[in-house]
Coordinates of C-alpha atoms and ligand atoms in Angstrom, one line a residue:
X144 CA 107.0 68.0 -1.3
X145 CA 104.3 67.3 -4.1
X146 CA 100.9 67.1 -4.9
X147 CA 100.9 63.5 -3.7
X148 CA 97.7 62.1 -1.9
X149 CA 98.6 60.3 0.9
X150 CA 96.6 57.9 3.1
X151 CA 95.5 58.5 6.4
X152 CA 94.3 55.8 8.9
X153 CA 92.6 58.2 11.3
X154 CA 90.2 59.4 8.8
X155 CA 89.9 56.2 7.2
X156 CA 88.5 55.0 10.5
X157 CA 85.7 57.6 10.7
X158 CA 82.0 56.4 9.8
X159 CA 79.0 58.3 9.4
X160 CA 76.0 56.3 11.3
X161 CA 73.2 57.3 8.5
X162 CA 76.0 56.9 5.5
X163 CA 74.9 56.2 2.0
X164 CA 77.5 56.1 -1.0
X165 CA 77.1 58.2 -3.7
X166 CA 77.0 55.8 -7.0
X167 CA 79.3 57.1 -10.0
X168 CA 77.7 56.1 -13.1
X169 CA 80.3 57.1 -15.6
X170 CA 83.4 57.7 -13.8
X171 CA 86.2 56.7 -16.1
X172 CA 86.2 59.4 -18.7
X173 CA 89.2 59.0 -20.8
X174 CA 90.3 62.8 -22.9
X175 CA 91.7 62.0 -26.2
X176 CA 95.5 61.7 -24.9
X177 CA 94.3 59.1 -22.7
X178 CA 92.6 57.0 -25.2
X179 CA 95.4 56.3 -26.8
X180 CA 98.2 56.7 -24.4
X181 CA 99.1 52.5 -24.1
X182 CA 98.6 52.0 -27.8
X183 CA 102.0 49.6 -28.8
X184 CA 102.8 49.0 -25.2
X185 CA 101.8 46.4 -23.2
X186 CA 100.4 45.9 -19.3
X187 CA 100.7 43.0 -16.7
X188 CA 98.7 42.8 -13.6
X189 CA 99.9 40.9 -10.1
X190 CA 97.1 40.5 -8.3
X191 CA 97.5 39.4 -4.5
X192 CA 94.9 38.6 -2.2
X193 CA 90.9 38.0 -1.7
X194 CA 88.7 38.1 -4.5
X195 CA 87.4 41.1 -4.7
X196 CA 90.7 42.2 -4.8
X197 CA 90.8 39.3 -8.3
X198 CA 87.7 41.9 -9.2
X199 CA 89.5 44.9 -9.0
X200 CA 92.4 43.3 -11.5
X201 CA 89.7 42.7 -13.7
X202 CA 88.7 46.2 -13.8
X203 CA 92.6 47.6 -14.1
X204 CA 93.3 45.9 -17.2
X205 CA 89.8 47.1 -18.4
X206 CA 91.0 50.4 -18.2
X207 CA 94.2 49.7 -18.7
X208 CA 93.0 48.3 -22.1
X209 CA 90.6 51.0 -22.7
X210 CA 93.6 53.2 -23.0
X211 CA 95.1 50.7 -26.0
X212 CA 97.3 48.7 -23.7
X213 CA 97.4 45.1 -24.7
X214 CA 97.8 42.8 -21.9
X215 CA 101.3 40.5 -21.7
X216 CA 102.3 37.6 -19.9
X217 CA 105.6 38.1 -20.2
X218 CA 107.2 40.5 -17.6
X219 CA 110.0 41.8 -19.5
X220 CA 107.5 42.5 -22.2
X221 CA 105.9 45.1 -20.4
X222 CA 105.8 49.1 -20.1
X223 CA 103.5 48.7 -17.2
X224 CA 103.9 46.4 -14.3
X225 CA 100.8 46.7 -11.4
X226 CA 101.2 45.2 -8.4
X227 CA 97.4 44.9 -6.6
X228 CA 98.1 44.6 -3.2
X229 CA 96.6 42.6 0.1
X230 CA 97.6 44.3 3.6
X231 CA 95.5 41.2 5.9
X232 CA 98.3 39.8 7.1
X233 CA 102.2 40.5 7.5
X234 CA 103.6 38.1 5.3
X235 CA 100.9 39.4 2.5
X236 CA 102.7 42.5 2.6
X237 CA 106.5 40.9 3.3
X238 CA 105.7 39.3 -0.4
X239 CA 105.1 42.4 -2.2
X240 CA 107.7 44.5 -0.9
X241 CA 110.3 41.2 -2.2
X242 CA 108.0 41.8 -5.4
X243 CA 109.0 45.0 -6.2
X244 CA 112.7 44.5 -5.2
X245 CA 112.6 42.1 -8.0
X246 CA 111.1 44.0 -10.0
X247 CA 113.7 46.7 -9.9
X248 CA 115.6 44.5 -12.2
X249 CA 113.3 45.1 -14.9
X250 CA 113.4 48.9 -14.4
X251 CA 117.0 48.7 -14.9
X252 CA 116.7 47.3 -17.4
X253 CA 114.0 49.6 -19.5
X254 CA 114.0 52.9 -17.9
X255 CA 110.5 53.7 -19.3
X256 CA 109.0 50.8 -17.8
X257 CA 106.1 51.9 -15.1
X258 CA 106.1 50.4 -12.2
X259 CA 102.5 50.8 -9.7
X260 CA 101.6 50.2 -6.5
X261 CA 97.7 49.7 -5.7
X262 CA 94.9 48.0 -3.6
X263 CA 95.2 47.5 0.4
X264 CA 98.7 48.0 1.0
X265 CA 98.5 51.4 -0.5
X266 CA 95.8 52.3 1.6
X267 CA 98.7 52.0 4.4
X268 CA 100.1 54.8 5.9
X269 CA 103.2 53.1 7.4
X270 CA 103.7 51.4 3.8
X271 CA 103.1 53.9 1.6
X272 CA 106.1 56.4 3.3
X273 CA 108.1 53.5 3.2
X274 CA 107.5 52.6 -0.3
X275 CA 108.3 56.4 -1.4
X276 CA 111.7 56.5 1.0
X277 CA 113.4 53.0 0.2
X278 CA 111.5 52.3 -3.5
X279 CA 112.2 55.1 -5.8
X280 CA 111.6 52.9 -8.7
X281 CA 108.1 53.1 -7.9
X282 CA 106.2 55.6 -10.1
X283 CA 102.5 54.7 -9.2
X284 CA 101.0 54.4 -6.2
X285 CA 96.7 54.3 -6.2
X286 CA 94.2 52.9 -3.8
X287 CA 91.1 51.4 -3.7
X288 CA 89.0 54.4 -3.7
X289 CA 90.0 55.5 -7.1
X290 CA 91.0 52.9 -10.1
X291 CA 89.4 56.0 -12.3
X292 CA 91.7 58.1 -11.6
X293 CA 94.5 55.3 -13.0
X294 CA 94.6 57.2 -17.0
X295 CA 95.0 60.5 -15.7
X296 CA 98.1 59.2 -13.7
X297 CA 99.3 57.3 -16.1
X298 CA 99.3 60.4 -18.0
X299 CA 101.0 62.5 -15.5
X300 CA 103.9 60.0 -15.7
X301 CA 104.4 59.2 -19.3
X302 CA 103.8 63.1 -20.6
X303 CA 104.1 65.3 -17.5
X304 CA 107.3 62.4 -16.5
X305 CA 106.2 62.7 -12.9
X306 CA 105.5 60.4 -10.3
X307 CA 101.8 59.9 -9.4
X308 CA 100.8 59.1 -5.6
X309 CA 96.8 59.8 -5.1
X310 CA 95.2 57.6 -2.2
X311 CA 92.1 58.6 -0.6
X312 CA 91.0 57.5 3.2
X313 CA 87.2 58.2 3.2
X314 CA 84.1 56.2 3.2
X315 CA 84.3 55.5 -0.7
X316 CA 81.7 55.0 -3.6
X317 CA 80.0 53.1 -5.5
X318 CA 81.5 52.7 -9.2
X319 CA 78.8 51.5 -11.7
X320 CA 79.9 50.0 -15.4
X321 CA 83.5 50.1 -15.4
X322 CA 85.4 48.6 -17.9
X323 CA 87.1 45.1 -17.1
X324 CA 88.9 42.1 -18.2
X325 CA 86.9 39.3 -17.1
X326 CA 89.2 36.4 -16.4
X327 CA 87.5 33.5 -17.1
X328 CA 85.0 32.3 -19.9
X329 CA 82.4 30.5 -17.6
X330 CA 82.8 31.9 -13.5
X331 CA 82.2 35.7 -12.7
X332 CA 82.7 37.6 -10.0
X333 CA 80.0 40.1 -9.0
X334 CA 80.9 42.7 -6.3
X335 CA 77.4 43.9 -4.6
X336 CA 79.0 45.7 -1.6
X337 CA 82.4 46.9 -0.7
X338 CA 84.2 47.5 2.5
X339 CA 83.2 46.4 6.0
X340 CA 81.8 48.1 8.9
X341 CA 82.1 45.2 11.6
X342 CA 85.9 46.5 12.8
X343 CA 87.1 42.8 14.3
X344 CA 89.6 44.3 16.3
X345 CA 92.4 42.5 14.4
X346 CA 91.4 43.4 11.0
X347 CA 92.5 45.8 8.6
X348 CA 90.2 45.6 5.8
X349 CA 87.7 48.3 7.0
X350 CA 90.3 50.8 7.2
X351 CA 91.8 49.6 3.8
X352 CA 88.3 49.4 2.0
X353 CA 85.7 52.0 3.6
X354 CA 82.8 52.1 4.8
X355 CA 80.3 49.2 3.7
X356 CA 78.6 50.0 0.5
X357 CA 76.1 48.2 -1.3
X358 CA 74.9 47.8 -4.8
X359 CA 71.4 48.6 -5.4
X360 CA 69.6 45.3 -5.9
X361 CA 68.4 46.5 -9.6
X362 CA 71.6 46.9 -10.5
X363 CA 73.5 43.6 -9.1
X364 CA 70.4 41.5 -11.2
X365 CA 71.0 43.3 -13.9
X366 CA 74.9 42.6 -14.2
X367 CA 73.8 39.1 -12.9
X368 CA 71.5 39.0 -16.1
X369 CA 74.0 40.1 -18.9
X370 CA 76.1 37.2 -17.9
X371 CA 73.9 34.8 -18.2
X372 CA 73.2 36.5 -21.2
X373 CA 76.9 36.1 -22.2
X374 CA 77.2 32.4 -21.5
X375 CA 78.2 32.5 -17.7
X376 CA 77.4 29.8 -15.8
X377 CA 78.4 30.6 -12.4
X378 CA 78.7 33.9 -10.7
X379 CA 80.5 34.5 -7.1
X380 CA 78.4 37.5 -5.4
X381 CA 81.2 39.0 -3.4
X382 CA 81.8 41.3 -0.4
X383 CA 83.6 41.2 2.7
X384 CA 80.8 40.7 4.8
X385 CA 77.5 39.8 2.5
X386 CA 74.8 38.9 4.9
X387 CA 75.0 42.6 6.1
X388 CA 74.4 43.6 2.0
X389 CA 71.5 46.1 1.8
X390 CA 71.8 47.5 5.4
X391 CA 73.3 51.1 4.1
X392 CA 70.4 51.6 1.6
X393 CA 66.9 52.2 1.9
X394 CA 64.1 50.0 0.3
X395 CA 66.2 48.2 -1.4
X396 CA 65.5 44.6 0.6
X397 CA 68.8 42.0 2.4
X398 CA 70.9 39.6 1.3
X399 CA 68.1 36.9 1.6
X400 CA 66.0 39.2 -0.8
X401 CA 68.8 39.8 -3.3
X402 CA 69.9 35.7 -3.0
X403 CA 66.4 35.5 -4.4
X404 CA 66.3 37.6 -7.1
X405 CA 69.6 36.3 -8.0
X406 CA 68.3 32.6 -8.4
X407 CA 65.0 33.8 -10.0
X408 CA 67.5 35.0 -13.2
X409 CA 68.2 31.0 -13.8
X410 CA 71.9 31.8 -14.1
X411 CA 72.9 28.3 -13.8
X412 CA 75.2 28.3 -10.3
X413 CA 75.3 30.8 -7.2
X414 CA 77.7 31.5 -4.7
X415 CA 78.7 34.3 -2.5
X416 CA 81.6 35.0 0.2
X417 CA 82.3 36.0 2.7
X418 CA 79.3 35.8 5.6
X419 CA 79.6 37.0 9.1
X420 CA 77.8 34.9 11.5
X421 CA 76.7 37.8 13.1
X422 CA 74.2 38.8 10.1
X423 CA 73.0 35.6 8.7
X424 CA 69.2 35.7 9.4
X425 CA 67.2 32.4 9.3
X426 CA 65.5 34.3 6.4
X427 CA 68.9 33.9 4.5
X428 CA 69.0 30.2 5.6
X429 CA 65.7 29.8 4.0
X430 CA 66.8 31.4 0.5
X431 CA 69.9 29.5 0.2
X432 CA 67.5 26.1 0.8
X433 CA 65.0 27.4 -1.3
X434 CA 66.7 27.4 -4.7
X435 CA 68.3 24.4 -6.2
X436 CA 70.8 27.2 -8.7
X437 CA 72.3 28.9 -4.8
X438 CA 75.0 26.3 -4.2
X439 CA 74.9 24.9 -1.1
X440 CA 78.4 25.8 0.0
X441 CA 78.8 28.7 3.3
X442 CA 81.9 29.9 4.1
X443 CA 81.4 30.8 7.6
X444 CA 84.6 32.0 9.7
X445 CA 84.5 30.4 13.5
X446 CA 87.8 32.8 14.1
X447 CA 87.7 31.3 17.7
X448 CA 85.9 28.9 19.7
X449 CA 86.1 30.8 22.9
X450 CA 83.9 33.2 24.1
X451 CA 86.0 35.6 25.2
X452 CA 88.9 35.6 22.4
X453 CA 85.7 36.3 20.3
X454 CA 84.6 39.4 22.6
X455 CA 88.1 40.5 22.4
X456 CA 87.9 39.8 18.4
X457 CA 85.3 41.9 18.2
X458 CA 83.2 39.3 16.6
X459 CA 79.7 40.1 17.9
X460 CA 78.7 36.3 18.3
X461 CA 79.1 33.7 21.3
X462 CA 80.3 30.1 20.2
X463 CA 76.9 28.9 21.6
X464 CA 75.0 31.3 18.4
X465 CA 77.6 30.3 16.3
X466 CA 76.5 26.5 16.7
X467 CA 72.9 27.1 16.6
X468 CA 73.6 28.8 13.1
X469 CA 75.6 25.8 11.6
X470 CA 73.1 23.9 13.3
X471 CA 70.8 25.6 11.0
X472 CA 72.8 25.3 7.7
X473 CA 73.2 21.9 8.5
X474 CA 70.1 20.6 9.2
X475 CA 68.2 23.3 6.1
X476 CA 70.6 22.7 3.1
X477 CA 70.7 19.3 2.0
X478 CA 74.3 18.0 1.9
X479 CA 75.8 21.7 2.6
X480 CA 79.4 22.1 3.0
X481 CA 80.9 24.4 5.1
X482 CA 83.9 25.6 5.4
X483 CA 85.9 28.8 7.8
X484 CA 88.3 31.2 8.5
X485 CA 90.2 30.9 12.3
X486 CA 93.1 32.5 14.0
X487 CA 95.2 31.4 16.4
X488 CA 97.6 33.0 19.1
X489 CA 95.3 36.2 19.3
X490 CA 97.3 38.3 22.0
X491 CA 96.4 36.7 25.2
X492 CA 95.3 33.4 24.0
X493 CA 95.4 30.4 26.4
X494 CA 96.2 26.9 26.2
X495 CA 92.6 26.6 27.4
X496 CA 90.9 29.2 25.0
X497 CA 92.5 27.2 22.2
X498 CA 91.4 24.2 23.0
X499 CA 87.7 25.4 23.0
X500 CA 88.4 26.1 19.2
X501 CA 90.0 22.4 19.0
X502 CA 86.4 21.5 20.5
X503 CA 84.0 23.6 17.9
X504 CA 86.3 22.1 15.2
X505 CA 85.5 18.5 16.9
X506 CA 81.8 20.0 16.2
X507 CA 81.4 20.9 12.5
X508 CA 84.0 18.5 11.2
X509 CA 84.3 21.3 8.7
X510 CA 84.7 20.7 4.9
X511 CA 87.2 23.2 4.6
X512 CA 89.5 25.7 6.8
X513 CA 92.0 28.7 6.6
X514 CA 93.9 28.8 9.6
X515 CA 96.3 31.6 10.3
X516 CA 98.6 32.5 13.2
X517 CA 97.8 36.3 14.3
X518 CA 99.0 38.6 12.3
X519 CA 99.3 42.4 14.1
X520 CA 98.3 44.7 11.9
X521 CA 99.6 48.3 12.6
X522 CA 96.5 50.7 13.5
X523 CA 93.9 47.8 14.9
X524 CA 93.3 47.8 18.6
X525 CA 94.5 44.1 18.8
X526 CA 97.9 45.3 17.6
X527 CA 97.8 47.4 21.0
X528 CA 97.2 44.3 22.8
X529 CA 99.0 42.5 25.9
X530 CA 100.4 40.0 23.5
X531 CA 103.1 36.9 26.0
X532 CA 102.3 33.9 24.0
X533 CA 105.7 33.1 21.9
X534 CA 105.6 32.4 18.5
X535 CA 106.8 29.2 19.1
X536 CA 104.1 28.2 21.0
X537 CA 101.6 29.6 18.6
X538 CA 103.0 27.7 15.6
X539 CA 102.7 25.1 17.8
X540 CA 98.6 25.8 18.2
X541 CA 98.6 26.0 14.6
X542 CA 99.8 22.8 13.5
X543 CA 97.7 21.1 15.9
X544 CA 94.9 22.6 15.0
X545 CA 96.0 21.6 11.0
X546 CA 96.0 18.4 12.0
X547 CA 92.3 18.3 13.0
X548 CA 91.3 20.3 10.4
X549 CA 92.9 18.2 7.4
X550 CA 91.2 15.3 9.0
X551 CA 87.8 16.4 8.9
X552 CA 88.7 17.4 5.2
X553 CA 89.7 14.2 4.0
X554 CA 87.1 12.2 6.3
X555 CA 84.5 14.9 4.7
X556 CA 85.6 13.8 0.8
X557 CA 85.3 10.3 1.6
X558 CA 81.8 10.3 2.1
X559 CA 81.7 11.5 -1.5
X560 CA 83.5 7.9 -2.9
X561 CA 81.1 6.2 -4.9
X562 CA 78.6 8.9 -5.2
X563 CA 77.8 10.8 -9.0
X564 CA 78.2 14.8 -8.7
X565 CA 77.6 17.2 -10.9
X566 CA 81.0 19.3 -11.8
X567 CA 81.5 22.7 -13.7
X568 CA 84.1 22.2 -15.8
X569 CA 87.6 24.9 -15.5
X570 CA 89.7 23.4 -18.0
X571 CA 92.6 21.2 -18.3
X572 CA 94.5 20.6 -14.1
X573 CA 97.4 22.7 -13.8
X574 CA 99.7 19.9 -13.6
X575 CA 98.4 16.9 -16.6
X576 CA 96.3 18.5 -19.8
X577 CA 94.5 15.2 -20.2
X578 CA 93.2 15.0 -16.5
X579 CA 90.1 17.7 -16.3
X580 CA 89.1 19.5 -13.5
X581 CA 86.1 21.8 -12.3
X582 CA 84.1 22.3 -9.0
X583 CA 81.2 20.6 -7.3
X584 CA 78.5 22.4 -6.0
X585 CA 79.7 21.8 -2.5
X586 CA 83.3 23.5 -3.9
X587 CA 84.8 20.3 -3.8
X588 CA 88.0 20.5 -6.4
X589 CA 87.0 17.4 -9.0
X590 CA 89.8 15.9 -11.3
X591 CA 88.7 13.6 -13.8
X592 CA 89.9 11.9 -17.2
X593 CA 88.3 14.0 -20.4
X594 CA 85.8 12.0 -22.3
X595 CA 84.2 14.6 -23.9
X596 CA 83.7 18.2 -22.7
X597 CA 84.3 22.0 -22.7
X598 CA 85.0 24.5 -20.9
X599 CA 82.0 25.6 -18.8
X600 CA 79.5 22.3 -19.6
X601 CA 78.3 21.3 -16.5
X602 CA 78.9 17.1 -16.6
X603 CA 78.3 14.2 -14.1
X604 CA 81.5 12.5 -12.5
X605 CA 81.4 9.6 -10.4
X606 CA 83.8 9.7 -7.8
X607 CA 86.1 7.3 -7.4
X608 CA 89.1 8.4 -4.7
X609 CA 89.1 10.8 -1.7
X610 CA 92.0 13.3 -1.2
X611 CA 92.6 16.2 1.3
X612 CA 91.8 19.1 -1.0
X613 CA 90.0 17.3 -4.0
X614 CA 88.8 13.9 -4.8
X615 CA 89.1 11.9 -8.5
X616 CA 86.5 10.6 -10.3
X617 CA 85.9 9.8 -14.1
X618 CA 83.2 11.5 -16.3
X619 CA 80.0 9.3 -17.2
Ligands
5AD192 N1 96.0 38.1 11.5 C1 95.7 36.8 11.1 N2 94.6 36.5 10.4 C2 93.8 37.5 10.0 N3 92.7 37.5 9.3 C3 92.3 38.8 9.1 N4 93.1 39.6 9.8 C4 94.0 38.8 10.4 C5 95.2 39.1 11.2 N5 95.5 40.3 11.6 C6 92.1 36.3 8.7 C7 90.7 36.1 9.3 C8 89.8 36.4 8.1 C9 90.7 36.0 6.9 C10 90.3 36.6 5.6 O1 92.0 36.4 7.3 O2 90.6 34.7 9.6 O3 88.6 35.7 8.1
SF4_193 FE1 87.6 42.1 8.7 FE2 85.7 41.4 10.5 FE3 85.1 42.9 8.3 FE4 85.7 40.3 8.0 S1 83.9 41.1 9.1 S2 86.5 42.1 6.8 S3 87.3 40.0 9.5 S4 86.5 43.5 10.0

């Protein structure tokens, strides 16, 4: 057919026990056709998805505008459209596909316009065939293995006026000072590992995302350290399983050593997402009390409340451990929120396995959930599974379930009425420029009337009205 790269799930799934990533320290080398190749045209970015898929945005349009491209809002302004993808569940991927049907439109419209397909869902073998047979307006099609390789494609398109497909399904890299386009003035994102190693048997992101990778400590302070340097006042350290950062390298110290370090720059606020039960250490329990700049906020997906959906999950913990580490967050961290990640219908699910996770959610009254009926993924062993329950029934689970969980979320604001937080300020609320909003450090969602502040001060509100998802207050 072509040179194309395709993807390949089998080899994707391969790990080497003793693995340890090679880091790239200058991998985006641009020749002098690519340096200039977007100059006059302009890009737009659709980013789907978790945040370190939000990262990897970032870093497209910094190549993207290393190249000259200057970034547009407007769709029918640009030469190059880039959808980044998110595979975790079906309707994730149902989205983008009705995404680029759309944006077929546009192609018809300008011919030259580019049209790419990157992040999980192009790590996909199933997807990717099926984006080459029924999408031929597709030009562009890159995973998460190699954003570097993104000028020489674009080249291959605009000058050679092929199509460029090049996915790779191996354990990956580590990618050290690309360029990127941060996208906000106050809040960054710092990646210090990639991919996941944990294979929950209904998950696709350690296929889509390789092998677990870590930053070396030296260098995740030192990006940490240039943004304080640059005015931030938060940063997010990210990873799809932190509390197992630092296990693929040697003498480099854990996520409870790095958490330290992190707080010991003074950068103003620290979070991090997402934690495994599994590898939270009472060491790392210790760190996050420790410092008054690591927010206390876990996100700490439950998944399932019984024990054997969770052996069948994959998940490595029993609901018993599960408690005694909540338990432990609870009764360490002052005032710690907590919120989680849980699925329901998993093949083979009972009435009575459900209500077990109805009974931990009695338990830690959480601040916050995500709940999502099960989603088979093609390739994972639970996709394989015995699977009778209808769907029906498990929309069913899942509104019950909702019901619980958004009243533990309201009952949790509540206890905030009255009380004086401290609130990072985002900006002006999406829906009324004079009401203000900005985040806790519990990651509560604060709205309040302006008095007098900017983007990025931290300020007091006192809080004056409980909602689900956020609670009002007014700036003293
Ligand atoms: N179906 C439904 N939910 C899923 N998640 C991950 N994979 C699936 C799936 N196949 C959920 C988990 C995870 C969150 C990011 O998405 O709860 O924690
Ligand atoms: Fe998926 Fe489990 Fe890894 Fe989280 S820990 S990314 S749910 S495999």
């Amino acid at each position: 057919m072509s040179d194309y790269k395709l993807p390949d799930f089998i080899r994707a799934r391969k790990r080497g026990a003793s693995y340890q990533a090679p880091i790239i320290r200058d991998a985006l080398k641009l020749n002098d056709v690519q340096k200039s190749l977007g100059r006059d045209l302009f890009y737009h970015v659709i980013t789907y998805g978790c945040q370190a898929n939000v990262r990897d945005g970032e870093v497209i349009s910094g190549i993207l505008e290393a190249m000259q491209y200057t970034h547009t809002e407007l769709l029918q302004e640009a030469d190059i459209i880039i959808l980044n993808t998110c595979a975790i569940r079906e309707n994730a991927e149902k989205r983008v596909l009705g995404e680029i049907g759309f944006l077929q439109n546009y192609k018809r419209l300008k011919p030259s316009l580019v049209l790419g397909v990157c992040g999980c869902m192009a790590q996909e073998e199933v997807v990717v065939q099926k984006i080459l047979k029924s999408y031929p307006v597709v030009d562009l099609i890159f995973g998460t293995h190699n954003l570097f390789e993104l000028p020489q494609m674009i080249e291959k398109i605009l000058v050679n006026n092929q199509k460029a497909v090049s996915v790779y399904s191996y354990q990956g890299s580590i990618f050290e000072d690309m360029p990127s386009v941060r996208s906000l003035p106050h809040k960054a994102s710092v990646m210090i590992m990639d991919g996941c190693d944990k294979f929950c048997t209904y998950c696709i992101v350690p296929y889509t995302r390789g092998q677990q990778r870590s930053r070396l400590a030296e260098d995740v302070i030192k990006e940490v350290v240039q943004r304080k340097q640059q005015g931030y006042k938060e940063v997010t350290l990210l990873g799809q399983n932190v509390n197992a950062y630092g296990k693929d390298l040697e003498n480099n110290g854990d996520f409870g050593y790095l958490l330290r370090k992190v707080a010991e720059t003074g950068i103003e606020r620290i979070r991090f997402t997402t934690s495994h039960p599994w590898d939270f250490t009472e060491e790392m329990v210790s760190a996050i009390a420790d410092y008054d700049n690591i927010m206390p906020y876990v996100h700490l997906p439950l998944q399932s409340g019984n024990d054997e959906v969770l052996r069948r999950m994959g998940r490595r913990y029993t609901s018993r451990q599960y408690r005694e580490l909540f338990d432990s967050l609870k009764n360490r961290i002052p005032d710690v929120a907590i919120s989680t990640d849980i699925i329901v219908g998993f093949p083979g699910e009972t009435e009575e396995q459900f209500l077990d996770t109805l009974a931990m959610v009695e338990y830690c009254k959480y601040d916050n959930a995500y709940s999502f009926v099960f989603s088979p993924r093609p390739g994972t062993p639970a996709a394989k599974m015995e699977d009778n329950e209808s769907e029906e029934v498990k929309k069913q689970r899942l509104y019950r379930l909702n019901e619980r969980l958004d009243f533990y979320s309201k009952a949790n604001n509540e206890k905030w009425v009255g009380k004086t937080v401290k609130v990072l300020v985002d900006g002006p609320s999406k829906n009324n420029p004079e009401i203000y909003s900005g985040y806790s450090p519990q990651q509560k969602l604060v709205n309040f009337k302006l008095k007098a502040a900017e983007v990025g001060d931290i300020i007091d509100v006192r809080i004056t009205e409980a909602r689900k998802n956020s609670l009002n207050g007014e700036q003293v």
